[in-house]
Amino acid sequence: LFAIFAFATCGGYSGGLRLSVDCANKSESDLNIDIAFAYPFRLHQVNFDAPTCEGKHREKLSLIGDFSSSAEFFVTIAVFAFLYSLAATVVYIFFQNKYRENNRGPLIDFIVTVVFSFLWLVSSSAWAKGLSDVKIATDPDEVLLLMSACKQQSNKCLPVRSPVMSSLNTSVVFGFLNFILWAGNIWFVFKETGWHSSGQRHPPDTMEKQSSSYNQGGYNQDSYGPAGGYNQPGSYSQVDEYGQSQSYGQSGPTSFANQI
């Protein structure tokens, strides 16, 4: 929809201006000089006749400038963006399995989206500059300067109607909106490629390494047994007041000498 609005407001434009030349000799005046122009804005090919205020002789003039390159580039990008969006919509709905097969569909979609985002930015910027030049070239005051009759102070040259550029201004706005739309869509297409999820996936053997490190560090329940250096239950030893070691078991204390 945004692409349709972009190329429709630019490619379908037609406008014009009206000038008035009031000669000193009223019979030679022309108060309604209409100049029409349209897309693709090859203004140097727009011709019109104007009085010279020197008898019935009229001069043939033309507007200045050729701004077709930026305008046609903008419209071309808009048309191709519309066609690709239409084709992508069909693939998303009816060929979802083919789209995700071998991750080829999301990868192509990602690359095309990046390219269109760049082209929208370039074409919109170029057309914005071209539109500014079109406004200058079709300014009635600038066009009046092309007429020889307007260079004589005895004649009165006035602009009657200026061209309406609202639709062309809208086309520039839609151009930059398309850039924002496509650039924002890069993130969502990037997630479809699977690169986003693979970058955040943890290695599967992380927990195994952690568990093995605890076992290798000596934290084993079997080490806390009789082999760990603890006395067996029911017997323990101590040193008496004479410096002899005595062992206490179930049968009472015995001297260390008797045990030997």
Short mmCIF file of C-alpha atoms in Angstrom, two decimals:
data_model
loop_
_atom_site.label_atom_id
_atom_site.label_comp_id
_atom_site.label_asym_id
_atom_site.label_seq_id
_atom_site.Cartn_x
_atom_site.Cartn_y
_atom_site.Cartn_z
CA LEU A 1 0.00 0.00 0.00
CA PHE A 2 2.78 2.45 0.84
CA ALA A 3 4.50 1.67 -2.48
CA ILE A 4 1.24 2.22 -4.38
CA PHE A 5 0.75 5.60 -2.76
CA ALA A 6 4.35 6.54 -3.55
CA PHE A 7 4.29 5.89 -7.29
CA ALA A 8 0.68 6.97 -7.75
CA THR A 9 1.21 10.43 -6.25
CA CYS A 10 4.34 10.97 -8.33
CA GLY A 11 3.74 9.09 -11.57
CA GLY A 12 0.18 10.31 -11.95
CA TYR A 13 0.92 13.99 -11.47
CA SER A 14 -0.06 16.68 -13.97
CA GLY A 15 -0.16 20.39 -13.24
CA GLY A 16 0.21 23.79 -14.76
CA LEU A 17 0.52 27.51 -14.25
CA ARG A 18 -1.01 30.58 -15.81
CA LEU A 19 0.66 33.88 -16.63
CA SER A 20 -0.57 37.28 -17.74
CA VAL A 21 1.27 39.71 -20.04
CA ASP A 22 -0.36 43.13 -20.31
CA CYS A 23 1.35 45.11 -23.07
CA ALA A 24 1.31 48.86 -23.42
CA ASN A 25 -0.67 48.25 -26.58
CA LYS A 26 -3.67 46.40 -25.19
CA SER A 27 -4.36 44.68 -28.48
CA GLU A 28 -1.07 42.79 -28.19
CA SER A 29 -1.69 41.57 -24.61
CA ASP A 30 -2.29 37.99 -23.56
CA LEU A 31 -3.80 37.67 -20.11
CA ASN A 32 -4.11 33.87 -20.08
CA ILE A 33 -0.92 32.03 -20.93
CA ASP A 34 -1.36 28.43 -19.77
CA ILE A 35 1.66 26.20 -19.31
CA ALA A 36 1.00 22.52 -18.53
CA PHE A 37 3.57 19.96 -17.43
CA ALA A 38 3.44 16.43 -16.00
CA TYR A 39 5.50 13.40 -15.03
CA PRO A 40 8.32 12.62 -15.88
CA PHE A 41 9.10 16.38 -15.70
CA ARG A 42 11.12 16.88 -18.87
CA LEU A 43 10.46 20.57 -18.59
CA HIS A 44 12.75 21.53 -21.45
CA GLN A 45 10.23 19.86 -23.73
CA VAL A 46 7.31 21.96 -22.41
CA ASN A 47 6.76 24.74 -24.97
CA PHE A 48 4.47 27.75 -24.85
CA ASP A 49 3.89 30.96 -26.81
CA ALA A 50 4.18 34.44 -25.33
CA PRO A 51 3.58 37.90 -26.81
CA THR A 52 6.54 40.16 -27.47
CA CYS A 53 4.43 43.36 -27.27
CA GLU A 54 5.98 44.34 -30.60
CA GLY A 55 3.13 43.95 -33.02
CA LYS A 56 1.41 40.59 -33.44
CA HIS A 57 4.64 38.70 -33.28
CA ARG A 58 4.84 35.95 -30.61
CA GLU A 59 7.88 34.11 -29.36
CA LYS A 60 8.13 30.41 -28.65
CA LEU A 61 9.64 29.55 -25.28
CA SER A 62 10.14 26.47 -23.14
CA LEU A 63 10.70 25.75 -19.49
CA ILE A 64 14.17 24.98 -18.17
CA GLY A 65 15.40 21.68 -16.77
CA ASP A 66 15.09 17.92 -17.12
CA PHE A 67 14.24 16.16 -13.87
CA SER A 68 13.04 12.88 -15.34
CA SER A 69 15.95 10.81 -13.99
CA SER A 70 15.15 11.26 -10.29
CA ALA A 71 11.39 11.03 -10.84
CA GLU A 72 11.58 7.87 -12.95
CA PHE A 73 14.06 6.28 -10.55
CA PHE A 74 11.71 6.93 -7.65
CA VAL A 75 8.68 5.52 -9.48
CA THR A 76 10.64 2.47 -10.68
CA ILE A 77 11.70 1.57 -7.15
CA ALA A 78 8.12 2.01 -5.96
CA VAL A 79 6.74 -0.28 -8.68
CA PHE A 80 9.30 -3.02 -8.08
CA ALA A 81 8.80 -2.78 -4.31
CA PHE A 82 5.06 -3.22 -4.84
CA LEU A 83 5.58 -6.25 -7.08
CA TYR A 84 8.01 -7.88 -4.67
CA SER A 85 5.72 -7.25 -1.70
CA LEU A 86 2.84 -8.84 -3.61
CA ALA A 87 4.93 -11.88 -4.55
CA ALA A 88 6.28 -12.24 -1.01
CA THR A 89 2.76 -12.15 0.40
CA VAL A 90 1.73 -15.01 -1.88
CA VAL A 91 4.78 -17.04 -0.82
CA TYR A 92 4.16 -16.38 2.88
CA ILE A 93 0.57 -17.60 2.65
CA PHE A 94 0.63 -20.47 0.15
CA PHE A 95 4.25 -21.66 0.00
CA GLN A 96 5.40 -21.48 3.61
CA ASN A 97 7.11 -24.89 3.49
CA LYS A 98 9.05 -24.04 0.36
CA TYR A 99 9.97 -20.69 1.88
CA ARG A 100 11.59 -22.30 4.93
CA GLU A 101 13.24 -25.16 3.05
CA ASN A 102 17.03 -25.15 3.62
CA ASN A 103 16.67 -21.60 5.02
CA ARG A 104 17.04 -20.30 1.45
CA GLY A 105 13.80 -18.33 1.36
CA PRO A 106 14.46 -16.25 4.51
CA LEU A 107 18.04 -15.59 3.38
CA ILE A 108 16.92 -14.26 -0.03
CA ASP A 109 14.16 -12.28 1.63
CA PHE A 110 16.64 -10.72 4.04
CA ILE A 111 19.03 -9.66 1.27
CA VAL A 112 16.24 -8.20 -0.88
CA THR A 113 14.83 -6.29 2.09
CA VAL A 114 18.20 -4.70 2.83
CA VAL A 115 18.64 -3.73 -0.84
CA PHE A 116 15.17 -2.19 -1.07
CA SER A 117 15.73 -0.25 2.14
CA PHE A 118 18.87 1.30 0.66
CA LEU A 119 17.16 2.01 -2.67
CA TRP A 120 14.20 3.67 -0.97
CA LEU A 121 16.55 5.99 0.90
CA VAL A 122 18.52 6.90 -2.22
CA SER A 123 15.51 7.34 -4.51
CA SER A 124 13.54 9.37 -1.96
CA SER A 125 16.48 11.68 -1.35
CA ALA A 126 17.08 12.11 -5.08
CA TRP A 127 13.42 12.80 -5.77
CA ALA A 128 13.21 15.29 -2.90
CA LYS A 129 16.07 17.24 -4.51
CA GLY A 130 14.46 16.88 -7.94
CA LEU A 131 11.13 18.14 -6.65
CA SER A 132 12.83 21.18 -5.17
CA ASP A 133 14.31 21.96 -8.58
CA VAL A 134 10.94 21.40 -10.29
CA LYS A 135 9.33 23.93 -7.97
CA ILE A 136 11.98 26.51 -8.87
CA ALA A 137 11.72 25.83 -12.61
CA THR A 138 7.92 26.14 -12.58
CA ASP A 139 7.75 29.16 -10.32
CA PRO A 140 5.67 31.76 -12.25
CA ASP A 141 8.05 34.56 -11.29
CA GLU A 142 10.97 32.59 -12.75
CA VAL A 143 9.06 31.77 -15.93
CA LEU A 144 8.16 35.44 -16.46
CA LEU A 145 11.87 36.25 -16.60
CA LEU A 146 12.10 34.15 -19.78
CA MET A 147 9.80 36.50 -21.70
CA SER A 148 11.29 39.41 -23.55
CA ALA A 149 8.13 41.50 -23.09
CA CYS A 150 8.53 41.32 -19.29
CA LYS A 151 11.94 43.00 -19.54
CA GLN A 152 10.29 46.26 -20.61
CA GLN A 153 8.91 48.39 -17.81
CA SER A 154 6.00 49.58 -19.98
CA ASN A 155 4.54 46.09 -19.94
CA LYS A 156 2.98 44.40 -16.91
CA CYS A 157 3.65 40.70 -16.33
CA LEU A 158 1.83 38.96 -13.50
CA PRO A 159 1.40 35.36 -12.30
CA VAL A 160 -2.24 34.29 -12.39
CA ARG A 161 -2.05 30.73 -11.04
CA SER A 162 0.79 28.74 -9.51
CA PRO A 163 1.10 24.95 -9.88
CA VAL A 164 -0.25 22.80 -7.06
CA MET A 165 2.49 20.54 -5.68
CA SER A 166 0.68 18.91 -2.77
CA SER A 167 0.60 15.45 -4.35
CA LEU A 168 4.30 15.62 -5.17
CA ASN A 169 5.07 16.62 -1.58
CA THR A 170 3.02 13.61 -0.49
CA SER A 171 5.06 11.33 -2.75
CA VAL A 172 8.28 12.40 -1.03
CA VAL A 173 6.72 11.73 2.37
CA PHE A 174 5.61 8.27 1.27
CA GLY A 175 9.09 7.62 -0.09
CA PHE A 176 10.72 8.15 3.29
CA LEU A 177 7.91 6.25 5.02
CA ASN A 178 8.68 3.31 2.75
CA PHE A 179 12.32 3.54 3.76
CA ILE A 180 11.36 3.43 7.45
CA LEU A 181 8.98 0.54 6.81
CA TRP A 182 11.48 -1.57 4.90
CA ALA A 183 14.38 -0.75 7.23
CA GLY A 184 12.27 -1.73 10.24
CA ASN A 185 11.28 -4.96 8.51
CA ILE A 186 14.96 -6.00 8.30
CA TRP A 187 14.84 -7.08 11.96
CA PHE A 188 11.85 -9.35 11.47
CA VAL A 189 13.26 -10.96 8.33
CA PHE A 190 16.58 -11.40 10.13
CA LYS A 191 14.82 -13.41 12.85
CA GLU A 192 13.33 -15.69 10.17
CA THR A 193 16.80 -16.65 8.94
CA GLY A 194 17.60 -18.43 12.20
CA TRP A 195 20.82 -16.49 12.77
CA HIS A 196 19.28 -14.66 15.70
CA SER A 197 18.28 -17.84 17.60
CA SER A 198 21.54 -19.66 16.81
CA GLY A 199 23.56 -16.79 18.24
CA GLN A 200 21.76 -17.04 21.59
CA ARG A 201 21.73 -20.87 21.91
CA HIS A 202 23.93 -22.25 24.75
CA PRO A 203 26.25 -25.22 24.06
CA PRO A 204 24.58 -28.54 25.03
CA ASP A 205 27.59 -29.83 27.02
CA THR A 206 27.79 -26.85 29.39
CA MET A 207 25.94 -28.55 32.24
CA GLU A 208 27.89 -31.78 31.74
CA LYS A 209 31.18 -29.93 32.15
CA GLN A 210 29.94 -28.29 35.34
CA SER A 211 28.83 -31.59 36.88
CA SER A 212 32.08 -33.33 35.99
CA SER A 213 34.11 -30.53 37.57
CA TYR A 214 32.40 -31.13 40.93
CA ASN A 215 33.13 -34.85 40.82
CA GLN A 216 36.77 -34.28 39.91
CA GLY A 217 37.22 -31.80 42.76
CA GLY A 218 36.91 -34.56 45.40
CA TYR A 219 33.39 -33.82 46.56
CA ASN A 220 32.34 -37.46 46.88
CA GLN A 221 30.20 -38.95 49.58
CA ASP A 222 32.28 -42.14 49.62
CA SER A 223 35.30 -40.22 50.96
CA TYR A 224 33.52 -39.61 54.22
CA GLY A 225 33.77 -43.24 55.29
CA PRO A 226 36.06 -45.40 57.42
CA ALA A 227 38.91 -44.79 54.95
CA GLY A 228 38.77 -41.08 55.55
CA GLY A 229 40.63 -41.33 58.88
CA TYR A 230 37.70 -41.36 61.30
CA ASN A 231 37.65 -43.89 64.22
CA GLN A 232 35.16 -46.64 64.11
CA PRO A 233 32.04 -46.28 66.22
CA GLY A 234 32.31 -47.51 69.85
CA SER A 235 36.04 -46.84 70.34
CA TYR A 236 38.20 -43.76 70.77
CA SER A 237 41.56 -42.96 72.37
CA GLN A 238 42.93 -40.29 74.70
CA VAL A 239 46.09 -39.50 76.70
CA ASP A 240 45.92 -39.95 80.52
CA GLU A 241 47.66 -37.94 83.23
CA TYR A 242 50.81 -40.08 82.98
CA GLY A 243 51.27 -39.42 79.29
CA GLN A 244 50.06 -42.87 78.24
CA SER A 245 47.56 -43.34 75.46
CA GLN A 246 44.47 -45.28 76.42
CA SER A 247 41.81 -46.70 74.11
CA TYR A 248 38.20 -46.79 75.16
CA GLY A 249 36.02 -49.44 73.61
CA GLN A 250 33.04 -51.46 74.57
CA SER A 251 35.05 -53.42 77.22
CA GLY A 252 36.47 -50.33 79.01
CA PRO A 253 39.83 -48.56 78.98
CA THR A 254 43.09 -50.48 78.41
CA SER A 255 46.61 -49.16 78.57
CA PHE A 256 48.67 -48.67 75.47
CA ALA A 257 51.36 -50.98 76.89
CA ASN A 258 48.86 -53.79 77.41
CA GLN A 259 47.67 -53.45 73.81
CA ILE A 260 51.25 -53.95 72.60
#
